[in-house]
PDB file of C-alpha atoms and ligand atoms in Angstrom:
ATOM      1  CA  MET A1431     148.214 -21.487   4.021  1.00 70.00           C
ATOM      2  CA  GLU A1432     146.785 -18.536   5.173  1.00 88.00           C
ATOM      3  CA  LYS A1433     146.229 -16.093   2.312  1.00 94.00           C
ATOM      4  CA  ARG A1434     148.276 -12.945   2.177  1.00 97.00           C
ATOM      5  CA  ILE A1435     147.671 -10.581  -0.526  1.00 98.00           C
ATOM      6  CA  LEU A1436     149.708  -7.970  -2.063  1.00 98.00           C
ATOM      7  CA  VAL A1437     147.942  -5.576  -4.675  1.00 98.00           C
ATOM      8  CA  THR A1438     150.377  -3.442  -6.646  1.00 98.00           C
ATOM      9  CA  GLY A1439     148.839  -0.209  -8.230  1.00 96.00           C
ATOM     10  CA  ALA A1440     146.681  -0.223  -5.565  1.00 96.00           C
ATOM     11  CA  ALA A1441     145.180   3.359  -6.177  1.00 94.00           C
ATOM     12  CA  GLY A1442     144.572   2.906  -9.890  1.00 93.00           C
ATOM     13  CA  GLN A1443     141.024   2.501 -11.071  1.00 92.00           C
ATOM     14  CA  ILE A1444     140.998  -1.478 -11.031  1.00 96.00           C
ATOM     15  CA  GLY A1445     142.999  -1.583  -7.670  1.00 96.00           C
ATOM     16  CA  SER A1446     141.050   1.124  -5.620  1.00 93.00           C
ATOM     17  CA  GLU A1447     137.617  -1.083  -6.067  1.00 96.00           C
ATOM     18  CA  LEU A1448     139.667  -4.656  -5.864  1.00 98.00           C
ATOM     19  CA  VAL A1449     141.382  -3.926  -2.747  1.00 97.00           C
ATOM     20  CA  PRO A1450     138.025  -3.566  -0.544  1.00 97.00           C
ATOM     21  CA  ALA A1451     136.505  -5.899  -2.100  1.00 98.00           C
ATOM     22  CA  LEU A1452     139.269  -8.494  -1.496  1.00 98.00           C
ATOM     23  CA  ARG A1453     139.421  -6.850   2.368  1.00 98.00           C
ATOM     24  CA  GLU A1454     135.411  -7.731   2.618  1.00 98.00           C
ATOM     25  CA  ARG A1455     136.305 -11.257   1.548  1.00 98.00           C
ATOM     26  CA  TYR A1456     139.249 -12.645   2.929  1.00 98.00           C
ATOM     27  CA  GLY A1457     139.720  -9.758   6.131  1.00 97.00           C
ATOM     28  CA  LYS A1458     141.466  -6.800   6.236  1.00 96.00           C
ATOM     29  CA  ASP A1459     144.787  -8.010   7.576  1.00 96.00           C
ATOM     30  CA  ALA A1460     144.857 -10.235   4.813  1.00 98.00           C
ATOM     31  CA  VAL A1461     145.394  -7.398   1.859  1.00 98.00           C
ATOM     32  CA  VAL A1462     148.195  -5.079   1.618  1.00 98.00           C
ATOM     33  CA  ALA A1463     147.803  -2.294  -0.542  1.00 98.00           C
ATOM     34  CA  MET A1464     151.096  -0.965  -2.411  1.00 98.00           C
ATOM     35  CA  TYR A1465     150.908   2.669  -3.590  1.00 97.00           C
ATOM     36  CA  HIS A1466     153.616   4.585  -5.621  1.00 94.00           C
ATOM     37  CA  HIS A1467     153.198   8.116  -5.194  1.00 83.00           C
ATOM     38  CA  ASN A1468     149.559   9.354  -4.657  1.00 80.00           C
ATOM     39  CA  ILE A1469     148.507   7.642  -1.517  1.00 89.00           C
ATOM     40  CA  PRO A1470     144.382   7.939  -1.199  1.00 89.00           C
ATOM     41  CA  GLU A1471     143.443  10.085   1.586  1.00 87.00           C
ATOM     42  CA  ASN A1472     141.346   7.607   2.925  1.00 86.00           C
ATOM     43  CA  ALA A1473     143.746   4.417   2.456  1.00 91.00           C
ATOM     44  CA  GLU A1474     143.524   2.148   5.093  1.00 94.00           C
ATOM     45  CA  ARG A1475     146.458  -0.134   6.711  1.00 95.00           C
ATOM     46  CA  PRO A1476     147.972  -2.599   5.926  1.00 97.00           C
ATOM     47  CA  TYR A1477     149.560  -0.438   2.832  1.00 97.00           C
ATOM     48  CA  GLU A1478     152.868   0.117   1.529  1.00 97.00           C
ATOM     49  CA  ILE A1479     154.551   2.451  -0.804  1.00 96.00           C
ATOM     50  CA  GLY A1480     157.074   1.484  -3.352  1.00 97.00           C
ATOM     51  CA  ASP A1481     157.915   1.468  -7.174  1.00 97.00           C
ATOM     52  CA  ALA A1482     157.210  -2.138  -8.230  1.00 98.00           C
ATOM     53  CA  THR A1483     159.850  -1.433 -11.079  1.00 98.00           C
ATOM     54  CA  GLU A1484     162.465  -2.027  -8.213  1.00 98.00           C
ATOM     55  CA  LYS A1485     162.996  -5.648  -7.649  1.00 98.00           C
ATOM     56  CA  GLU A1486     164.581  -4.911  -4.032  1.00 98.00           C
ATOM     57  CA  THR A1487     161.498  -2.882  -2.845  1.00 97.00           C
ATOM     58  CA  LEU A1488     158.888  -5.503  -4.164  1.00 98.00           C
ATOM     59  CA  ASP A1489     161.023  -8.617  -2.765  1.00 98.00           C
ATOM     60  CA  ASN A1490     160.916  -7.177   0.854  1.00 98.00           C
ATOM     61  CA  ILE A1491     157.466  -6.256   0.991  1.00 98.00           C
ATOM     62  CA  ILE A1492     156.850  -9.866  -0.411  1.00 97.00           C
ATOM     63  CA  LYS A1493     158.719 -11.259   2.443  1.00 96.00           C
ATOM     64  CA  GLU A1494     157.828  -9.210   5.287  1.00 97.00           C
ATOM     65  CA  HIS A1495     154.287  -9.524   4.646  1.00 97.00           C
ATOM     66  CA  GLU A1496     154.777 -13.371   3.799  1.00 96.00           C
ATOM     67  CA  ILE A1497     152.769 -12.803   0.574  1.00 98.00           C
ATOM     68  CA  THR A1498     150.858 -15.843  -1.271  1.00 98.00           C
ATOM     69  CA  GLU A1499     149.483 -14.240  -3.751  1.00 98.00           C
ATOM     70  CA  ILE A1500     149.943 -11.385  -5.995  1.00 98.00           C
ATOM     71  CA  TYR A1501     147.594  -8.603  -7.747  1.00 98.00           C
ATOM     72  CA  HIS A1502     149.942  -7.320 -10.071  1.00 98.00           C
ATOM     73  CA  LEU A1503     147.760  -3.458 -11.287  1.00 98.00           C
ATOM     74  CA  VAL A1504     150.777  -1.464 -12.115  1.00 97.00           C
ATOM     75  CA  GLY A1505     150.687  -0.019 -15.568  1.00 96.00           C
ATOM     76  CA  VAL A1506     150.589   2.978 -17.626  1.00 95.00           C
ATOM     77  CA  LEU A1507     147.200   2.748 -19.718  1.00 95.00           C
ATOM     78  CA  SER A1508     146.563   3.294 -23.424  1.00 94.00           C
ATOM     79  CA  ALA A1509     146.413   6.937 -23.843  1.00 94.00           C
ATOM     80  CA  LYS A1510     149.025   8.048 -21.544  1.00 95.00           C
ATOM     81  CA  GLY A1511     151.262   5.162 -23.187  1.00 96.00           C
ATOM     82  CA  GLU A1512     151.420   7.051 -26.548  1.00 96.00           C
ATOM     83  CA  GLN A1513     152.179  10.172 -24.989  1.00 96.00           C
ATOM     84  CA  LYS A1514     155.356   8.527 -23.078  1.00 97.00           C
ATOM     85  CA  PRO A1515     155.739   5.464 -24.782  1.00 98.00           C
ATOM     86  CA  ALA A1516     159.180   4.469 -23.091  1.00 98.00           C
ATOM     87  CA  LEU A1517     157.701   5.155 -19.863  1.00 98.00           C
ATOM     88  CA  ALA A1518     154.802   2.965 -20.568  1.00 98.00           C
ATOM     89  CA  TYR A1519     157.762  -0.057 -21.768  1.00 98.00           C
ATOM     90  CA  ARG A1520     159.689   0.641 -18.727  1.00 98.00           C
ATOM     91  CA  VAL A1521     157.130   0.864 -16.145  1.00 98.00           C
ATOM     92  CA  ASN A1522     154.929  -2.028 -17.297  1.00 98.00           C
ATOM     93  CA  MET A1523     157.405  -4.347 -18.678  1.00 98.00           C
ATOM     94  CA  ALA A1524     159.839  -4.097 -15.768  1.00 98.00           C
ATOM     95  CA  SER A1525     157.170  -4.427 -12.934  1.00 98.00           C
ATOM     96  CA  LEU A1526     155.589  -7.604 -14.686  1.00 98.00           C
ATOM     97  CA  MET A1527     159.087  -9.169 -14.819  1.00 98.00           C
ATOM     98  CA  ASN A1528     159.772  -8.355 -11.315  1.00 98.00           C
ATOM     99  CA  VAL A1529     156.646  -9.940  -9.973  1.00 98.00           C
ATOM    100  CA  LEU A1530     157.334 -12.713 -12.321  1.00 98.00           C
ATOM    101  CA  GLU A1531     161.042 -13.582 -11.371  1.00 98.00           C
ATOM    102  CA  LEU A1532     160.494 -12.983  -7.592  1.00 98.00           C
ATOM    103  CA  ALA A1533     157.525 -15.499  -7.728  1.00 98.00           C
ATOM    104  CA  LYS A1534     159.935 -17.865  -9.749  1.00 97.00           C
ATOM    105  CA  GLU A1535     162.480 -17.589  -7.088  1.00 96.00           C
ATOM    106  CA  SER A1536     160.434 -17.270  -4.013  1.00 93.00           C
ATOM    107  CA  GLU A1537     159.483 -21.017  -1.928  1.00 89.00           C
ATOM    108  CA  ASN A1538     156.198 -20.745  -1.957  1.00 88.00           C
ATOM    109  CA  LYS A1539     155.386 -19.727  -5.607  1.00 94.00           C
ATOM    110  CA  PRO A1540     152.819 -17.351  -4.968  1.00 97.00           C
ATOM    111  CA  LYS A1541     149.719 -17.147  -7.322  1.00 98.00           C
ATOM    112  CA  ILE A1542     149.466 -13.810  -9.518  1.00 98.00           C
ATOM    113  CA  PHE A1543     146.883 -11.924 -11.576  1.00 98.00           C
ATOM    114  CA  TRP A1544     148.068  -9.838 -13.988  1.00 98.00           C
ATOM    115  CA  PRO A1545     145.404  -7.762 -15.942  1.00 98.00           C
ATOM    116  CA  SER A1546     145.844  -7.673 -19.944  1.00 98.00           C
ATOM    117  CA  SER A1547     143.338  -5.775 -22.261  1.00 98.00           C
ATOM    118  CA  ILE A1548     141.502  -5.251 -25.599  1.00 98.00           C
ATOM    119  CA  ALA A1549     144.601  -3.070 -25.965  1.00 98.00           C
ATOM    120  CA  ALA A1550     146.491  -6.277 -26.752  1.00 98.00           C
ATOM    121  CA  PHE A1551     144.074  -6.478 -30.332  1.00 98.00           C
ATOM    122  CA  GLY A1552     145.118  -4.301 -33.335  1.00 98.00           C
ATOM    123  CA  PRO A1553     143.950  -3.249 -36.668  1.00 98.00           C
ATOM    124  CA  THR A1554     144.511  -6.650 -37.786  1.00 98.00           C
ATOM    125  CA  THR A1555     142.502  -8.558 -35.457  1.00 98.00           C
ATOM    126  CA  PRO A1556     138.751  -9.351 -36.488  1.00 98.00           C
ATOM    127  CA  GLN A1557     137.030  -6.804 -35.513  1.00 97.00           C
ATOM    128  CA  ASP A1558     133.462  -8.358 -34.028  1.00 98.00           C
ATOM    129  CA  ASN A1559     132.953 -10.981 -31.481  1.00 98.00           C
ATOM    130  CA  THR A1560     136.882 -11.226 -31.509  1.00 98.00           C
ATOM    131  CA  PRO A1561     137.922 -15.069 -30.680  1.00 98.00           C
ATOM    132  CA  GLN A1562     139.997 -16.056 -27.944  1.00 98.00           C
ATOM    133  CA  HIS A1563     142.945 -17.076 -30.037  1.00 98.00           C
ATOM    134  CA  THR A1564     143.615 -14.693 -32.649  1.00 98.00           C
ATOM    135  CA  ILE A1565     145.689 -12.271 -34.337  1.00 98.00           C
ATOM    136  CA  LEU A1566     147.790  -9.754 -31.708  1.00 98.00           C
ATOM    137  CA  GLU A1567     149.535  -7.169 -33.596  1.00 98.00           C
ATOM    138  CA  PRO A1568     148.644  -3.816 -31.606  1.00 98.00           C
ATOM    139  CA  SER A1569     149.846  -0.537 -32.816  1.00 97.00           C
ATOM    140  CA  THR A1570     150.061   1.155 -28.835  1.00 98.00           C
ATOM    141  CA  MET A1571     152.916   0.865 -26.741  1.00 98.00           C
ATOM    142  CA  TYR A1572     150.404  -0.204 -23.806  1.00 98.00           C
ATOM    143  CA  GLY A1573     149.089  -2.661 -26.360  1.00 98.00           C
ATOM    144  CA  MET A1574     152.538  -4.348 -26.861  1.00 98.00           C
ATOM    145  CA  THR A1575     153.302  -4.640 -23.336  1.00 98.00           C
ATOM    146  CA  LYS A1576     149.709  -6.542 -22.719  1.00 98.00           C
ATOM    147  CA  VAL A1577     150.797  -8.992 -25.750  1.00 98.00           C
ATOM    148  CA  ALA A1578     154.124  -9.538 -24.202  1.00 98.00           C
ATOM    149  CA  GLY A1579     152.887  -9.981 -20.945  1.00 98.00           C
ATOM    150  CA  GLU A1580     150.433 -12.539 -22.276  1.00 98.00           C
ATOM    151  CA  LEU A1581     153.098 -14.689 -23.752  1.00 98.00           C
ATOM    152  CA  LEU A1582     155.535 -13.829 -20.427  1.00 98.00           C
ATOM    153  CA  ALA A1583     152.760 -15.157 -18.139  1.00 98.00           C
ATOM    154  CA  ASN A1584     152.222 -18.465 -20.424  1.00 98.00           C
ATOM    155  CA  TYR A1585     155.955 -18.931 -20.298  1.00 98.00           C
ATOM    156  CA  TYR A1586     156.246 -18.809 -16.818  1.00 98.00           C
ATOM    157  CA  PHE A1587     153.449 -20.690 -16.040  1.00 98.00           C
ATOM    158  CA  HIS A1588     154.504 -23.815 -18.409  1.00 98.00           C
ATOM    159  CA  ARG A1589     158.137 -23.638 -17.622  1.00 98.00           C
ATOM    160  CA  TYR A1590     158.330 -22.645 -13.680  1.00 97.00           C
ATOM    161  CA  GLY A1591     154.965 -23.745 -12.742  1.00 97.00           C
ATOM    162  CA  ILE A1592     153.747 -19.894 -11.396  1.00 98.00           C
ATOM    163  CA  ASP A1593     149.996 -19.989 -11.326  1.00 98.00           C
ATOM    164  CA  ILE A1594     149.710 -16.768 -13.213  1.00 98.00           C
ATOM    165  CA  ARG A1595     146.066 -16.088 -14.260  1.00 98.00           C
ATOM    166  CA  SER A1596     145.067 -13.361 -16.612  1.00 99.00           C
ATOM    167  CA  LEU A1597     141.995 -11.581 -18.237  1.00 99.00           C
ATOM    168  CA  ARG A1598     141.516  -9.125 -21.280  1.00 98.00           C
ATOM    169  CA  TYR A1599     139.645  -6.267 -19.731  1.00 98.00           C
ATOM    170  CA  PRO A1600     137.428  -4.479 -21.809  1.00 98.00           C
ATOM    171  CA  GLY A1601     136.881  -0.852 -21.285  1.00 97.00           C
ATOM    172  CA  VAL A1602     135.664  -0.736 -17.360  1.00 97.00           C
ATOM    173  CA  ILE A1603     132.944   1.584 -16.265  1.00 97.00           C
ATOM    174  CA  SER A1604     132.728   3.085 -12.469  1.00 95.00           C
ATOM    175  CA  TRP A1605     131.270   5.489 -10.311  1.00 93.00           C
ATOM    176  CA  LYS A1606     133.743   5.259  -7.435  1.00 90.00           C
ATOM    177  CA  THR A1607     136.893   5.751  -9.199  1.00 85.00           C
ATOM    178  CA  PRO A1608     137.898   7.730 -12.070  1.00 82.00           C
ATOM    179  CA  PRO A1609     140.007   5.879 -15.070  1.00 76.00           C
ATOM    180  CA  GLY A1610     143.473   7.672 -15.508  1.00 80.00           C
ATOM    181  CA  GLY A1611     144.804   8.088 -19.134  1.00 89.00           C
ATOM    182  CA  GLY A1612     142.857   5.366 -20.855  1.00 93.00           C
ATOM    183  CA  THR A1613     140.676   5.566 -24.661  1.00 95.00           C
ATOM    184  CA  THR A1614     137.640   3.891 -22.997  1.00 96.00           C
ATOM    185  CA  ASP A1615     137.564   6.739 -20.030  1.00 96.00           C
ATOM    186  CA  TYR A1616     134.933   8.772 -22.302  1.00 97.00           C
ATOM    187  CA  ALA A1617     132.375   6.454 -21.191  1.00 97.00           C
ATOM    188  CA  VAL A1618     133.043   7.216 -17.577  1.00 97.00           C
ATOM    189  CA  GLU A1619     133.456  11.126 -18.233  1.00 97.00           C
ATOM    190  CA  ILE A1620     130.075  11.460 -19.776  1.00 98.00           C
ATOM    191  CA  PHE A1621     128.235  10.371 -16.458  1.00 98.00           C
ATOM    192  CA  HIS A1622     130.134  12.862 -14.740  1.00 97.00           C
ATOM    193  CA  GLU A1623     129.343  15.414 -17.435  1.00 97.00           C
ATOM    194  CA  ALA A1624     125.592  14.320 -18.217  1.00 97.00           C
ATOM    195  CA  ILE A1625     124.879  15.089 -14.223  1.00 97.00           C
ATOM    196  CA  LYS A1626     126.696  18.010 -13.866  1.00 96.00           C
ATOM    197  CA  ASN A1627     126.163  20.001 -17.164  1.00 96.00           C
ATOM    198  CA  GLY A1628     123.858  18.007 -19.022  1.00 97.00           C
ATOM    199  CA  LYS A1629     126.316  18.067 -21.587  1.00 98.00           C
ATOM    200  CA  TYR A1630     129.533  16.566 -22.914  1.00 98.00           C
ATOM    201  CA  THR A1631     131.767  16.077 -25.760  1.00 98.00           C
ATOM    202  CA  CYS A1632     132.775  13.160 -26.622  1.00 98.00           C
ATOM    203  CA  PHE A1633     136.467  12.564 -27.570  1.00 98.00           C
ATOM    204  CA  LEU A1634     135.536   9.353 -29.972  1.00 98.00           C
ATOM    205  CA  GLN A1635     133.457   9.435 -32.855  1.00 98.00           C
ATOM    206  CA  LYS A1636     130.082   8.023 -33.025  1.00 98.00           C
ATOM    207  CA  GLY A1637     129.913   4.529 -34.218  1.00 98.00           C
ATOM    208  CA  THR A1638     132.966   3.482 -32.510  1.00 98.00           C
ATOM    209  CA  TYR A1639     132.177   0.436 -30.692  1.00 98.00           C
ATOM    210  CA  LEU A1640     134.136  -1.194 -27.856  1.00 98.00           C
ATOM    211  CA  PRO A1641     133.910  -4.112 -25.483  1.00 98.00           C
ATOM    212  CA  MET A1642     132.722  -2.504 -22.206  1.00 98.00           C
ATOM    213  CA  MET A1643     131.819  -4.022 -18.372  1.00 98.00           C
ATOM    214  CA  TYR A1644     130.858  -2.488 -15.295  1.00 98.00           C
ATOM    215  CA  MET A1645     133.389  -2.362 -12.180  1.00 98.00           C
ATOM    216  CA  ASP A1646     131.161  -4.870 -10.140  1.00 98.00           C
ATOM    217  CA  ASP A1647     131.070  -7.165 -12.955  1.00 98.00           C
ATOM    218  CA  ALA A1648     134.755  -6.605 -13.220  1.00 98.00           C
ATOM    219  CA  VAL A1649     135.580  -7.101 -10.033  1.00 98.00           C
ATOM    220  CA  ARG A1650     133.556 -10.091  -9.356  1.00 98.00           C
ATOM    221  CA  GLY A1651     135.172 -11.821 -12.314  1.00 98.00           C
ATOM    222  CA  THR A1652     138.485 -11.252 -11.195  1.00 98.00           C
ATOM    223  CA  ILE A1653     138.492 -12.827  -8.071  1.00 98.00           C
ATOM    224  CA  GLU A1654     136.328 -15.787  -9.487  1.00 98.00           C
ATOM    225  CA  LEU A1655     139.292 -16.244 -11.782  1.00 98.00           C
ATOM    226  CA  MET A1656     141.361 -16.461  -8.685  1.00 98.00           C
ATOM    227  CA  GLU A1657     139.181 -18.988  -7.004  1.00 98.00           C
ATOM    228  CA  ALA A1658     138.860 -21.477  -9.727  1.00 98.00           C
ATOM    229  CA  LYS A1659     140.402 -24.773  -9.423  1.00 97.00           C
ATOM    230  CA  PRO A1660     144.206 -24.312 -11.315  1.00 96.00           C
ATOM    231  CA  GLY A1661     143.006 -27.267 -13.638  1.00 97.00           C
ATOM    232  CA  ASP A1662     140.004 -25.033 -14.620  1.00 98.00           C
ATOM    233  CA  ILE A1663     142.327 -22.504 -16.062  1.00 98.00           C
ATOM    234  CA  LYS A1664     143.224 -23.696 -19.706  1.00 98.00           C
ATOM    235  CA  VAL A1665     143.894 -20.334 -21.150  1.00 98.00           C
ATOM    236  CA  ARG A1666     147.211 -19.167 -19.567  1.00 98.00           C
ATOM    237  CA  THR A1667     147.913 -16.208 -21.725  1.00 98.00           C
ATOM    238  CA  SER A1668     144.817 -14.181 -20.911  1.00 99.00           C
ATOM    239  CA  TYR A1669     140.877 -14.624 -21.123  1.00 99.00           C
ATOM    240  CA  ASN A1670     138.758 -12.477 -23.357  1.00 98.00           C
ATOM    241  CA  PHE A1671     136.102 -11.234 -20.684  1.00 98.00           C
ATOM    242  CA  THR A1672     133.360  -8.632 -21.668  1.00 98.00           C
ATOM    243  CA  ALA A1673     130.150  -8.022 -20.662  1.00 98.00           C
ATOM    244  CA  THR A1674     128.649  -5.581 -23.438  1.00 98.00           C
ATOM    245  CA  SER A1675     129.779  -3.573 -26.540  1.00 98.00           C
ATOM    246  CA  PHE A1676     128.350  -0.117 -27.553  1.00 98.00           C
ATOM    247  CA  GLU A1677     129.295   3.132 -29.203  1.00 98.00           C
ATOM    248  CA  PRO A1678     128.850   6.518 -27.798  1.00 98.00           C
ATOM    249  CA  SER A1679     125.579   7.687 -29.115  1.00 98.00           C
ATOM    250  CA  GLN A1680     124.183   4.752 -27.359  1.00 98.00           C
ATOM    251  CA  LEU A1681     125.362   5.034 -24.228  1.00 98.00           C
ATOM    252  CA  ALA A1682     124.159   8.889 -24.673  1.00 98.00           C
ATOM    253  CA  GLU A1683     120.743   7.489 -26.076  1.00 98.00           C
ATOM    254  CA  GLU A1684     120.438   5.666 -22.613  1.00 98.00           C
ATOM    255  CA  ILE A1685     121.205   8.602 -20.527  1.00 98.00           C
ATOM    256  CA  LYS A1686     118.611  10.139 -21.931  1.00 98.00           C
ATOM    257  CA  LYS A1687     116.397   7.999 -21.187  1.00 98.00           C
ATOM    258  CA  HIS A1688     117.181   9.384 -17.003  1.00 98.00           C
ATOM    259  CA  ILE A1689     118.144  13.058 -17.957  1.00 98.00           C
ATOM    260  CA  PRO A1690     115.973  13.711 -21.088  1.00 98.00           C
ATOM    261  CA  GLU A1691     117.929  16.943 -21.758  1.00 98.00           C
ATOM    262  CA  PHE A1692     121.157  15.730 -21.686  1.00 98.00           C
ATOM    263  CA  GLU A1693     122.958  16.497 -25.084  1.00 98.00           C
ATOM    264  CA  MET A1694     126.397  14.985 -26.878  1.00 98.00           C
ATOM    265  CA  ASP A1695     128.632  16.293 -29.435  1.00 98.00           C
ATOM    266  CA  TYR A1696     131.953  14.852 -30.908  1.00 98.00           C
ATOM    267  CA  LYS A1697     135.171  16.289 -31.128  1.00 98.00           C
ATOM    268  CA  PRO A1698     137.827  13.262 -31.439  1.00 98.00           C
ATOM    269  CA  ASP A1699     141.484  13.363 -30.663  1.00 97.00           C
ATOM    270  CA  PHE A1700     144.179  11.039 -31.162  1.00 96.00           C
ATOM    271  CA  ARG A1701     142.496   8.678 -28.749  1.00 97.00           C
ATOM    272  CA  GLN A1702     140.052   7.655 -31.800  1.00 98.00           C
ATOM    273  CA  GLN A1703     142.824   6.186 -33.545  1.00 97.00           C
ATOM    274  CA  ILE A1704     143.653   3.917 -30.903  1.00 96.00           C
ATOM    275  CA  ALA A1705     139.985   3.034 -30.094  1.00 98.00           C
ATOM    276  CA  GLU A1706     139.728   2.203 -33.867  1.00 97.00           C
ATOM    277  CA  SER A1707     142.588  -0.446 -33.538  1.00 97.00           C
ATOM    278  CA  TRP A1708     140.837  -2.191 -30.875  1.00 98.00           C
ATOM    279  CA  THR A1709     137.645  -4.834 -31.509  1.00 97.00           C
ATOM    280  CA  ASN A1710     134.226  -3.690 -31.155  1.00 98.00           C
ATOM    281  CA  SER A1711     133.067  -6.811 -29.348  1.00 98.00           C
ATOM    282  CA  MET A1712     134.736  -9.933 -28.192  1.00 98.00           C
ATOM    283  CA  ASP A1713     133.812 -13.392 -27.934  1.00 98.00           C
ATOM    284  CA  ASP A1714     134.251 -14.837 -24.120  1.00 98.00           C
ATOM    285  CA  SER A1715     133.177 -18.103 -24.223  1.00 98.00           C
ATOM    286  CA  ASP A1716     136.098 -19.893 -23.061  1.00 98.00           C
ATOM    287  CA  ALA A1717     135.833 -17.684 -19.733  1.00 98.00           C
ATOM    288  CA  ARG A1718     132.233 -18.709 -19.553  1.00 98.00           C
ATOM    289  CA  ARG A1719     132.997 -22.474 -20.212  1.00 98.00           C
ATOM    290  CA  ASP A1720     136.256 -23.329 -17.945  1.00 98.00           C
ATOM    291  CA  TRP A1721     135.041 -21.254 -14.918  1.00 98.00           C
ATOM    292  CA  GLY A1722     131.896 -20.258 -15.323  1.00 98.00           C
ATOM    293  CA  TRP A1723     132.598 -16.438 -16.471  1.00 98.00           C
ATOM    294  CA  LYS A1724     128.805 -14.824 -16.268  1.00 98.00           C
ATOM    295  CA  HIS A1725     128.116 -10.957 -16.181  1.00 98.00           C
ATOM    296  CA  LYS A1726     125.294  -9.572 -14.428  1.00 98.00           C
ATOM    297  CA  PHE A1727     125.220  -5.853 -15.925  1.00 98.00           C
ATOM    298  CA  GLY A1728     124.264  -4.729 -19.561  1.00 98.00           C
ATOM    299  CA  LEU A1729     124.049  -1.245 -20.699  1.00 98.00           C
ATOM    300  CA  PRO A1730     120.592  -0.546 -19.090  1.00 98.00           C
ATOM    301  CA  GLN A1731     121.404  -1.883 -15.688  1.00 98.00           C
ATOM    302  CA  MET A1732     125.012  -0.322 -15.785  1.00 98.00           C
ATOM    303  CA  THR A1733     123.751   3.179 -16.679  1.00 98.00           C
ATOM    304  CA  GLU A1734     120.791   3.038 -14.033  1.00 98.00           C
ATOM    305  CA  ASP A1735     123.296   1.766 -11.510  1.00 97.00           C
ATOM    306  CA  MET A1736     125.770   4.532 -12.417  1.00 97.00           C
ATOM    307  CA  LEU A1737     123.732   7.599 -12.332  1.00 97.00           C
ATOM    308  CA  VAL A1738     122.093   6.650  -8.948  1.00 97.00           C
ATOM    309  CA  ASN A1739     125.318   6.393  -7.340  1.00 95.00           C
ATOM    310  CA  LEU A1740     127.083   9.291  -8.613  1.00 96.00           C
ATOM    311  CA  LYS A1741     124.053  11.505  -8.507  1.00 96.00           C
ATOM    312  CA  ARG A1742     124.444  10.622  -4.890  1.00 95.00           C
ATOM    313  CA  GLU A1743     128.150  10.648  -4.558  1.00 91.00           C
ATOM    314  CA  LEU A1744     128.548  13.981  -6.452  1.00 91.00           C
ATOM    315  CA  LYS A1745     125.735  15.636  -4.182  1.00 87.00           C
ATOM    316  CA  GLY A1746     127.696  14.970  -0.957  1.00 77.00           C
ATOM    317  CA  SER A1747     130.860  16.357  -2.496  1.00 64.00           C
TER     318      SER A1747
HETATM  319  N1  LIG B1989     140.875   0.826 -20.483  1.00 69.04           N
HETATM  320  C1  LIG B1989     142.521   0.700 -21.105  1.00 69.04           C
HETATM  321  C2  LIG B1989     142.399   1.692 -21.901  1.00 69.04           C
HETATM  322  O1  LIG B1989     141.717   2.414 -22.332  1.00 69.04           O
HETATM  323  C3  LIG B1989     141.836  -0.601 -21.869  1.00 69.04           C
HETATM  324  O2  LIG B1989     142.997  -1.330 -21.536  1.00 69.04           O
HETATM  325  O3  LIG B1989     143.297   2.263 -22.052  1.00 69.04           O
END
């Protein structure tokens, strides 16, 4: 059957890079981007506008485009979710339930990708090299929606045979798209400020380790997971998925190798507590064993690539 892909949350941090990557791989017309409101100026067709929490809207789009795969990326992230917990619950859960129910009801049962996150972990989770199967007692609303979503994914797979696959994304870093309302956002902001002003005030404390990944790896890994043979996918909740782990001062030191005058100070805010509740590093050996996950970018490679591309980008703007 011909692949027809729907990407919800197409204007988000992951979506805005996954859509072009999927179009490059499967053809432009095979990928329908779904936007909520903020349609990017350069949005290319085919796209649809709609609210994924409205089941009928989603149903119509899936039917009209004869969708065979859904990357359901809609989500309110961790920091914004703590400011608007009820909104995070509603958007994250209602949209996911819609996608799962529509997949269940449809004849051709679309394959689904849904992102979980390190936010599924919490203060009681082992902090270092966190295992695949571990304690999931998050303290943020965002994290709660991720744990519930992981269990729903597993349930819809076993009970209804929906081929749903998921990754626990670490902080994702990119020069193309700014993140929106997350706790790992500092690791992107720092590059912008280093290039523009030579200094940055970090909202996380020195020493706050978090698992991280460059966007190129995140996009490639996501597509590889979706292309893996169904029998190779042994984890139907969500795979630990990581490349590296660092804390703010290590990133600052790496940037200094390229911009020696760069300076950083610290002014932790409410996001510090969120970051502390997450793990320092993740063991993703199940993903590496089951479907061959392999990252390419560590901290030095990522820093260099970010600076080269972002400098060029900011010059042009
Ligand atoms: N990057 C996300 C956040 O900080 C983690 O899923 O919210």
